[in-house]
Amino acid sequence: MTRSLLVVVFLGTVPVPAAPLPEKIGDLGIPDVSQLPRVDRSKRPGRQESKNSAFILKTEPHRVAGERYVILTDHRSPLFLSSLKRLAKARDGIILKVDDLALLGQDATTLESLRQQLRSARVRFLAVAPRTSSFRENMVLGLWELTSTLDDDPLVDVFPGFLLASTPQRFRALVDRSIQHKPLATSRIKPLAISQVPRAEELRSLQKAAVLRKWFGRSNVATPIVAVYSRRAVEAARLTGPEIWNLQATSQQPFIKSFPRGAQAAFRSASLVVMHGHGVPGMSCGVDIDGLPADLAGKVILSGSCFAASPVHSDFPAVRQAPGGYEVKKRDAFALRAIDNGAAVFFGHMRLSMGFPHLFPVLEALSQGKSVGESYQQLINALITVRGFRSGKFLVAPAVPGRVSRRRLPQNLLLYVVLGDPAVRPFEPIGTGSR
């Protein structure tokens, strides 16, 4: 990844901080990150904190003993495999092949064989490269079954990530971006916050954009904000100020497919995009998949919406309606389109996401200079701990085709995914001082 732009505006040699935000948006205060409670198995969020997603899942580092880069794949095409071989060479790693990653975790003999190979390899980074047809929920859950049983504790013992693109050419481009990437210094990081306002009384996603603006402001890092207002939010409160764009959806265009010039420039120049709001396949946080810029130029994108990383084929029961009242249709995943369009990393959920409380720990770890894989591992391990998942309880029975279910499966909690090379460190440490 070679393109990046300055994150601060310079007047002489003194950085100009972002303009201050109001302390409230509607009835919601705009707290400092340090004021938000950190929750775990013993400390739960209060009622109002839960309602407004105004808490953060507590995460901890979990040591990985190995040092090797391992690629696990079921690709058979020489075009995909040639890119993986090039990545393995660049990372001084090895490639392990299986017949079908969609079945990962379902065969005890295969699982034990993979465990032994990963232990022998002394794996540190595990890059899972599935075919698009095998990228599905039980593949992800099977990965937790595999990697949480490499030693005696119940936690994931590798730094994982998924390498996924729709064509061999786009896959090769993803590998190229990963190999060429160098961590960005604070002076070269430019975030953009995109938040959806679905109703006048539902401002929590907009609040999180303001929270992030305040958080990055500690390091004199300016954070432009794009707020997307649904048709039911015409009378909702708005943020005002420089580099804030309030976009109104309409009945003709319920999701944003284009941005005004200033917001478009902010999106184009951003190195980090953080999104909050509702989502369905093909839409994240009020932005339509066709509204993504054609060249995402190595950006890191974190989405807190539901279905941002929806699979082509699902192991879970179908749902007709997502939170926010949006109809679930068969459309391309926001995550896959972003990677195809040039993003280096995409964090999102395959199904129903918690949003900010689970997104922020990943952003925070990345801001501390940690790798994609370690940041992801810390989140998954915290979720395993909170819900007490253990070996044998990760997988779900494949859904019956055509059957719709309203029941939420507990394994949904573990369906966050990171598309991107787990060894990549997107940023040098940013001095935000969250804790």
Coordinates of C-alpha atoms in Angstrom, one line a residue:
M1 CA 0.0 0.0 0.0
T2 CA 1.8 3.1 -1.2
R3 CA -0.9 5.9 -1.1
S4 CA -1.6 7.8 2.0
L5 CA -2.4 11.4 2.9
L6 CA -1.6 13.7 5.8
V7 CA -4.1 13.6 8.6
V8 CA -3.6 17.0 10.0
V9 CA -3.5 20.5 8.4
F10 CA -0.3 22.4 9.1
L11 CA 0.0 26.1 9.8
G12 CA 3.7 26.5 9.7
T13 CA 4.8 23.5 11.8
V14 CA 2.0 23.5 14.4
P15 CA -0.9 21.1 13.8
V16 CA -4.4 22.6 13.8
P17 CA -6.7 20.5 16.1
A18 CA -10.3 19.6 15.0
A19 CA -13.0 22.1 15.9
P20 CA -14.6 21.2 19.3
L21 CA -17.9 19.4 19.2
P22 CA -20.9 20.1 21.4
E23 CA -21.2 18.0 24.6
K24 CA -24.5 16.6 23.6
I25 CA -26.3 15.4 20.5
G26 CA -30.0 15.4 21.2
D27 CA -30.4 13.9 24.7
L28 CA -27.2 11.9 24.5
G29 CA -24.0 13.2 26.0
I30 CA -20.7 12.8 24.1
P31 CA -18.5 11.1 26.6
D32 CA -14.7 10.6 26.5
V33 CA -13.8 7.0 25.8
S34 CA -12.3 6.9 29.3
Q35 CA -15.7 7.5 30.7
L36 CA -17.3 4.4 29.0
P37 CA -17.4 1.3 31.2
R38 CA -15.3 -1.7 30.2
V39 CA -17.4 -4.8 30.6
D40 CA -16.6 -8.5 30.9
R41 CA -18.0 -11.7 32.5
S42 CA -18.1 -10.1 35.9
K43 CA -19.2 -6.6 35.0
R44 CA -22.2 -6.0 32.8
P45 CA -23.4 -2.8 31.3
G46 CA -26.4 -1.0 32.8
R47 CA -29.7 -0.6 31.1
Q48 CA -29.1 2.8 29.6
E49 CA -25.6 1.8 28.6
S50 CA -26.9 -1.3 26.8
K51 CA -29.7 0.7 25.1
N52 CA -27.2 3.3 23.7
S53 CA -24.3 0.8 23.2
A54 CA -22.3 3.1 25.5
F55 CA -19.9 0.6 26.8
I56 CA -16.8 -1.3 25.6
L57 CA -16.0 -5.0 25.8
K58 CA -12.9 -5.4 27.9
T59 CA -10.1 -7.3 26.1
E60 CA -6.7 -8.6 27.1
P61 CA -3.6 -9.8 25.3
H62 CA -3.3 -13.5 25.0
R63 CA 0.2 -14.8 24.4
V64 CA 1.0 -16.8 21.2
A65 CA 4.0 -19.1 21.7
G66 CA 4.8 -19.6 18.0
E67 CA 6.5 -17.4 15.4
R68 CA 5.5 -18.9 12.1
Y69 CA 3.2 -17.6 9.4
V70 CA 0.8 -20.3 8.2
I71 CA -1.7 -20.2 5.4
L72 CA -4.7 -22.5 5.5
T73 CA -6.6 -22.8 2.3
D74 CA -9.0 -24.9 0.2
H75 CA -8.2 -23.1 -3.1
R76 CA -7.5 -25.4 -6.0
S77 CA -7.1 -22.8 -8.8
P78 CA -3.4 -22.3 -9.8
L79 CA -4.2 -18.5 -10.1
F80 CA -5.2 -18.2 -6.4
L81 CA -2.5 -20.6 -5.3
S82 CA 0.3 -18.7 -7.0
S83 CA -0.6 -15.6 -5.0
L84 CA -0.6 -17.6 -1.8
K85 CA 2.8 -19.0 -2.6
R86 CA 4.1 -15.5 -3.1
L87 CA 2.7 -14.4 0.2
A88 CA 4.1 -17.4 2.0
K89 CA 7.5 -16.6 0.5
A90 CA 7.3 -13.0 1.6
R91 CA 6.3 -14.0 5.2
D92 CA 8.7 -17.0 5.4
G93 CA 5.6 -19.1 5.9
I94 CA 4.0 -22.4 4.9
I95 CA 0.8 -23.4 3.2
L96 CA -1.6 -26.1 4.5
K97 CA -4.3 -27.4 2.2
V98 CA -7.6 -28.9 3.0
D99 CA -10.4 -30.2 0.7
D100 CA -13.2 -27.9 1.9
L101 CA -12.9 -25.2 4.6
A102 CA -16.7 -25.0 4.8
L103 CA -16.5 -28.3 6.7
L104 CA -13.8 -27.2 9.0
G105 CA -14.5 -28.5 12.5
Q106 CA -17.0 -31.1 11.5
D107 CA -14.5 -34.0 11.1
A108 CA -12.6 -35.0 14.2
T109 CA -9.8 -36.7 12.3
T110 CA -9.1 -33.7 10.1
L111 CA -9.2 -31.4 13.1
E112 CA -6.7 -33.4 15.0
S113 CA -4.4 -33.6 11.9
L114 CA -4.6 -29.8 11.5
R115 CA -3.9 -29.3 15.2
Q116 CA -0.7 -31.4 15.0
Q117 CA 0.4 -29.5 11.9
L118 CA -0.2 -26.1 13.5
R119 CA 1.6 -27.1 16.7
S120 CA 4.5 -28.5 14.7
A121 CA 4.7 -25.4 12.6
R122 CA 4.7 -23.2 15.8
V123 CA 2.1 -21.0 14.2
R124 CA 1.7 -17.4 15.1
F125 CA -0.2 -15.8 12.3
L126 CA -2.9 -18.0 10.7
A127 CA -4.1 -16.6 7.3
V128 CA -7.2 -18.5 6.3
A129 CA -7.8 -18.3 2.5
P130 CA -11.2 -19.8 1.7
R131 CA -13.0 -20.0 -1.6
T132 CA -16.0 -17.6 -1.6
S133 CA -18.2 -20.7 -1.6
S134 CA -16.7 -22.0 1.6
F135 CA -16.6 -18.7 3.4
R136 CA -19.6 -19.3 5.7
E137 CA -20.5 -19.2 9.4
N138 CA -19.5 -22.8 10.3
M139 CA -16.1 -22.2 8.7
V140 CA -15.5 -19.3 11.1
L141 CA -16.9 -21.2 14.0
G142 CA -14.8 -24.3 13.0
L143 CA -11.7 -22.1 13.1
W144 CA -12.4 -21.2 16.7
E145 CA -12.9 -25.0 17.5
L146 CA -9.5 -25.6 15.9
T147 CA -7.5 -22.7 17.2
S148 CA -8.9 -22.8 20.8
T149 CA -7.7 -26.4 21.3
L150 CA -4.0 -26.0 20.5
D151 CA -3.3 -26.0 24.2
D152 CA -5.2 -26.5 27.5
D153 CA -6.8 -23.1 27.8
P154 CA -10.1 -22.4 26.0
L155 CA -8.8 -19.3 24.1
V156 CA -7.7 -18.8 20.5
D157 CA -3.9 -19.4 20.3
V158 CA -3.1 -17.8 17.0
F159 CA -3.4 -14.4 15.4
P160 CA -6.0 -15.0 12.6
G161 CA -7.3 -13.3 9.5
F162 CA -9.1 -14.2 6.3
L163 CA -7.8 -13.6 2.8
L164 CA -10.8 -13.3 0.5
A165 CA -11.5 -11.8 -2.9
S166 CA -13.9 -12.6 -5.7
T167 CA -11.5 -13.2 -8.5
P168 CA -7.9 -14.3 -8.9
Q169 CA -6.9 -10.8 -10.1
R170 CA -8.4 -9.1 -7.1
F171 CA -6.9 -11.7 -4.8
R172 CA -3.5 -11.0 -6.3
A173 CA -4.0 -7.3 -5.7
L174 CA -4.9 -8.0 -2.0
V175 CA -1.7 -10.0 -1.6
D176 CA 0.3 -7.2 -3.2
R177 CA -1.2 -4.6 -0.8
S178 CA -0.4 -6.9 2.1
I179 CA 3.2 -7.5 1.1
Q180 CA 3.9 -3.8 0.3
H181 CA 2.2 -2.4 3.4
K182 CA 4.2 -0.3 5.9
P183 CA 2.6 0.9 9.1
L184 CA 1.4 4.5 8.9
A185 CA 2.7 7.1 11.3
T186 CA 0.2 9.2 13.3
S187 CA 1.0 12.2 11.0
R188 CA -0.2 10.1 8.0
I189 CA -3.4 8.7 9.4
K190 CA -6.6 10.3 8.3
P191 CA -9.8 8.8 9.8
L192 CA -13.4 9.2 8.5
A193 CA -16.4 8.4 10.7
I194 CA -19.7 7.4 9.0
S195 CA -22.8 7.1 11.1
Q196 CA -26.4 6.4 10.3
V197 CA -29.4 8.0 12.0
P198 CA -32.4 5.7 11.4
R199 CA -34.9 7.6 13.5
A200 CA -35.1 10.9 15.5
E201 CA -34.9 9.1 18.8
E202 CA -32.1 6.8 17.7
L203 CA -28.9 8.8 17.9
R204 CA -26.4 6.3 19.4
S205 CA -24.5 5.7 16.1
L206 CA -24.1 9.5 15.6
Q207 CA -23.0 9.8 19.2
K208 CA -20.2 7.3 18.4
A209 CA -18.9 9.4 15.5
A210 CA -18.6 12.3 17.9
V211 CA -16.9 10.1 20.5
L212 CA -14.3 9.0 17.9
R213 CA -13.8 12.6 16.9
K214 CA -13.0 13.5 20.5
W215 CA -10.8 10.4 20.9
F216 CA -8.7 11.0 17.8
G217 CA -8.6 14.7 18.7
R218 CA -6.3 13.9 21.7
S219 CA -3.5 13.3 19.1
N220 CA -4.6 16.3 17.0
V221 CA -5.9 13.9 14.4
A222 CA -8.9 15.5 12.6
T223 CA -11.9 13.2 12.0
P224 CA -14.5 14.3 9.4
I225 CA -18.0 12.9 10.0
V226 CA -20.6 11.8 7.4
A227 CA -24.1 11.4 9.0
V228 CA -26.6 9.5 6.9
Y229 CA -30.3 10.3 7.9
S230 CA -33.0 7.9 6.9
R231 CA -36.4 8.9 5.7
R232 CA -37.7 8.6 9.3
A233 CA -35.0 10.9 10.7
V234 CA -35.8 14.2 9.0
E235 CA -36.4 15.9 12.3
A236 CA -33.4 14.2 14.1
A237 CA -30.7 16.3 15.8
R238 CA -27.7 17.1 13.7
L239 CA -24.0 17.8 14.4
T240 CA -22.7 21.0 12.9
G241 CA -19.3 22.3 12.2
P242 CA -16.4 22.0 9.7
E243 CA -15.9 18.7 8.0
I244 CA -19.4 17.4 9.0
W245 CA -21.8 16.4 6.2
N246 CA -25.4 15.6 7.0
L247 CA -26.9 13.5 4.1
Q248 CA -30.6 12.9 3.8
A249 CA -31.9 9.6 2.3
T250 CA -35.2 9.8 0.3
S251 CA -37.9 7.4 -0.8
Q252 CA -36.2 7.4 -4.3
Q253 CA -32.8 6.7 -2.8
P254 CA -33.1 5.0 0.7
F255 CA -29.4 4.3 0.8
I256 CA -26.6 6.7 -0.1
K257 CA -25.0 5.9 -3.5
S258 CA -23.1 9.1 -3.9
F259 CA -21.5 11.8 -1.7
P260 CA -21.3 15.6 -2.0
R261 CA -17.9 16.9 -3.2
G262 CA -16.5 17.6 0.3
A263 CA -17.5 14.2 1.7
Q264 CA -16.4 12.4 -1.4
A265 CA -12.9 14.0 -1.0
A266 CA -12.8 13.1 2.7
F267 CA -13.7 9.5 1.8
R268 CA -11.1 9.3 -1.0
S269 CA -8.3 10.7 1.2
A270 CA -9.1 8.7 4.3
S271 CA -6.8 5.9 5.4
L272 CA -9.2 4.6 8.1
V273 CA -13.0 4.5 7.8
V274 CA -15.1 3.7 10.9
M275 CA -18.9 3.0 10.3
H276 CA -21.8 2.7 12.8
G277 CA -25.4 2.0 12.1
H278 CA -27.8 -0.7 10.8
G279 CA -27.0 -2.9 7.9
V280 CA -28.2 -5.7 5.6
P281 CA -26.4 -7.5 2.7
G282 CA -25.5 -4.7 0.2
M283 CA -25.9 -1.8 2.7
S284 CA -23.8 -0.8 5.7
C285 CA -24.7 2.2 8.0
G286 CA -27.0 3.8 5.3
V287 CA -24.4 3.5 2.5
D288 CA -25.3 1.4 -0.4
I289 CA -22.6 -1.0 -1.7
D290 CA -22.7 0.9 -5.0
G291 CA -21.7 4.0 -3.1
L292 CA -18.3 2.6 -2.2
P293 CA -15.5 4.4 -4.1
A294 CA -14.1 2.3 -7.0
D295 CA -10.5 2.7 -5.6
L296 CA -10.3 2.3 -1.9
A297 CA -6.5 2.7 -2.0
G298 CA -5.5 0.4 0.8
K299 CA -7.9 1.7 3.4
V300 CA -8.7 0.1 6.7
I301 CA -12.5 -0.1 7.1
L302 CA -14.3 -1.1 10.3
S303 CA -18.1 -1.6 10.1
G304 CA -20.3 -2.0 13.1
S305 CA -23.4 -2.8 11.1
C306 CA -25.2 -6.2 10.8
F307 CA -24.4 -8.3 7.7
A308 CA -21.4 -6.2 6.6
A309 CA -19.5 -9.5 5.9
S310 CA -22.5 -11.7 4.9
P311 CA -21.5 -14.9 3.2
V312 CA -22.6 -16.1 -0.2
H313 CA -24.0 -19.3 1.4
S314 CA -25.2 -19.4 5.0
D315 CA -25.3 -22.1 7.7
F316 CA -27.7 -20.1 9.8
P317 CA -31.5 -19.9 9.5
A318 CA -32.7 -17.2 7.1
V319 CA -34.0 -13.9 8.5
R320 CA -36.4 -11.7 6.6
Q321 CA -35.9 -8.5 8.5
A322 CA -32.8 -7.1 10.2
P323 CA -32.6 -4.7 13.1
G324 CA -33.9 -1.3 12.0
G325 CA -36.7 -2.9 10.0
Y326 CA -34.6 -3.4 6.8
E327 CA -35.6 -6.3 4.5
V328 CA -32.8 -8.9 4.1
K329 CA -32.2 -9.5 0.4
K330 CA -29.7 -11.5 -1.5
R331 CA -27.0 -8.9 -2.3
D332 CA -23.2 -8.8 -2.4
A333 CA -21.4 -8.4 0.9
F334 CA -20.1 -4.9 1.8
A335 CA -16.8 -6.4 3.0
L336 CA -16.1 -8.4 -0.2
R337 CA -16.8 -5.4 -2.4
A338 CA -14.6 -3.2 -0.3
I339 CA -11.7 -5.7 -0.6
D340 CA -12.3 -6.0 -4.3
N341 CA -12.2 -2.2 -4.6
G342 CA -8.8 -2.0 -3.0
A343 CA -9.3 -2.0 0.8
A344 CA -6.4 -3.6 2.7
V345 CA -8.4 -4.6 5.8
F346 CA -12.2 -4.9 6.5
F347 CA -13.7 -5.7 9.9
G348 CA -17.3 -6.6 10.1
H349 CA -19.9 -9.2 11.1
M350 CA -21.4 -12.0 9.1
R351 CA -24.8 -11.7 10.8
L352 CA -26.1 -9.6 13.7
S353 CA -23.5 -7.2 15.1
M354 CA -23.3 -5.5 18.5
G355 CA -21.7 -2.4 16.9
F356 CA -19.5 0.0 18.8
P357 CA -18.9 -2.1 22.0
H358 CA -17.2 -4.8 20.0
L359 CA -15.8 -2.7 17.2
F360 CA -13.9 -0.2 19.4
P361 CA -11.6 -2.8 21.0
V362 CA -10.4 -3.7 17.5
L363 CA -9.8 -0.1 16.6
E364 CA -8.1 0.6 19.9
A365 CA -5.7 -2.4 19.5
L366 CA -4.9 -1.3 15.9
S367 CA -4.2 2.2 17.2
Q368 CA -1.7 0.8 19.7
G369 CA 0.3 -0.5 16.7
K370 CA -0.9 -4.1 17.0
S371 CA -1.3 -6.4 14.0
V372 CA -4.6 -7.1 12.4
G373 CA -4.5 -10.7 13.7
E374 CA -3.7 -9.8 17.3
S375 CA -6.4 -7.1 17.4
Y376 CA -8.9 -9.7 16.1
Q377 CA -7.8 -12.4 18.4
Q378 CA -8.2 -10.2 21.5
L379 CA -11.8 -9.5 20.5
I380 CA -12.7 -13.2 19.8
N381 CA -11.1 -14.4 23.1
A382 CA -13.0 -11.8 25.1
L383 CA -16.3 -13.0 23.5
I384 CA -15.4 -16.6 24.2
T385 CA -14.7 -15.7 27.8
V386 CA -17.9 -13.7 28.3
R387 CA -20.2 -16.4 27.0
G388 CA -18.1 -19.4 28.3
F389 CA -17.8 -21.1 24.9
R390 CA -15.8 -24.4 25.0
S391 CA -14.7 -27.0 22.5
G392 CA -17.7 -28.9 21.1
K393 CA -20.0 -25.9 21.4
F394 CA -18.9 -23.7 18.5
L395 CA -20.6 -25.2 15.5
V396 CA -24.3 -25.0 14.6
A397 CA -26.4 -27.5 12.8
P398 CA -26.7 -26.3 9.2
A399 CA -30.0 -24.5 8.5
V400 CA -32.8 -26.2 6.6
P401 CA -33.2 -24.3 3.2
G402 CA -36.1 -22.0 3.1
R403 CA -36.8 -22.1 6.8
V404 CA -37.0 -18.8 8.6
S405 CA -36.1 -18.5 12.2
R406 CA -36.5 -15.7 14.8
R407 CA -34.3 -17.4 17.3
R408 CA -30.9 -15.9 17.9
L409 CA -28.1 -18.5 18.2
P410 CA -25.5 -17.8 20.8
Q411 CA -22.7 -18.6 18.2
N412 CA -23.8 -15.4 16.4
L413 CA -21.6 -13.6 18.9
L414 CA -18.4 -15.1 17.4
L415 CA -19.1 -14.2 13.7
Y416 CA -17.0 -11.1 13.5
V417 CA -14.4 -11.5 10.8
V418 CA -11.4 -9.6 9.6
L419 CA -10.6 -9.7 5.9
G420 CA -6.9 -9.0 5.4
D421 CA -3.5 -10.3 6.2
P422 CA -3.2 -11.0 9.9
A423 CA 0.5 -10.0 10.0
V424 CA -0.2 -6.5 8.7
R425 CA 0.2 -3.6 11.2
P426 CA -1.9 -0.8 9.8
F427 CA -0.6 1.9 12.0
E428 CA 2.3 3.0 14.2
P429 CA 1.0 3.6 17.8
I430 CA -1.3 6.5 18.0
G431 CA -1.2 8.5 21.2
T432 CA -4.9 8.5 22.1
G433 CA -4.4 7.1 25.6
S434 CA -7.8 5.3 25.8
R435 CA -7.5 3.5 29.1

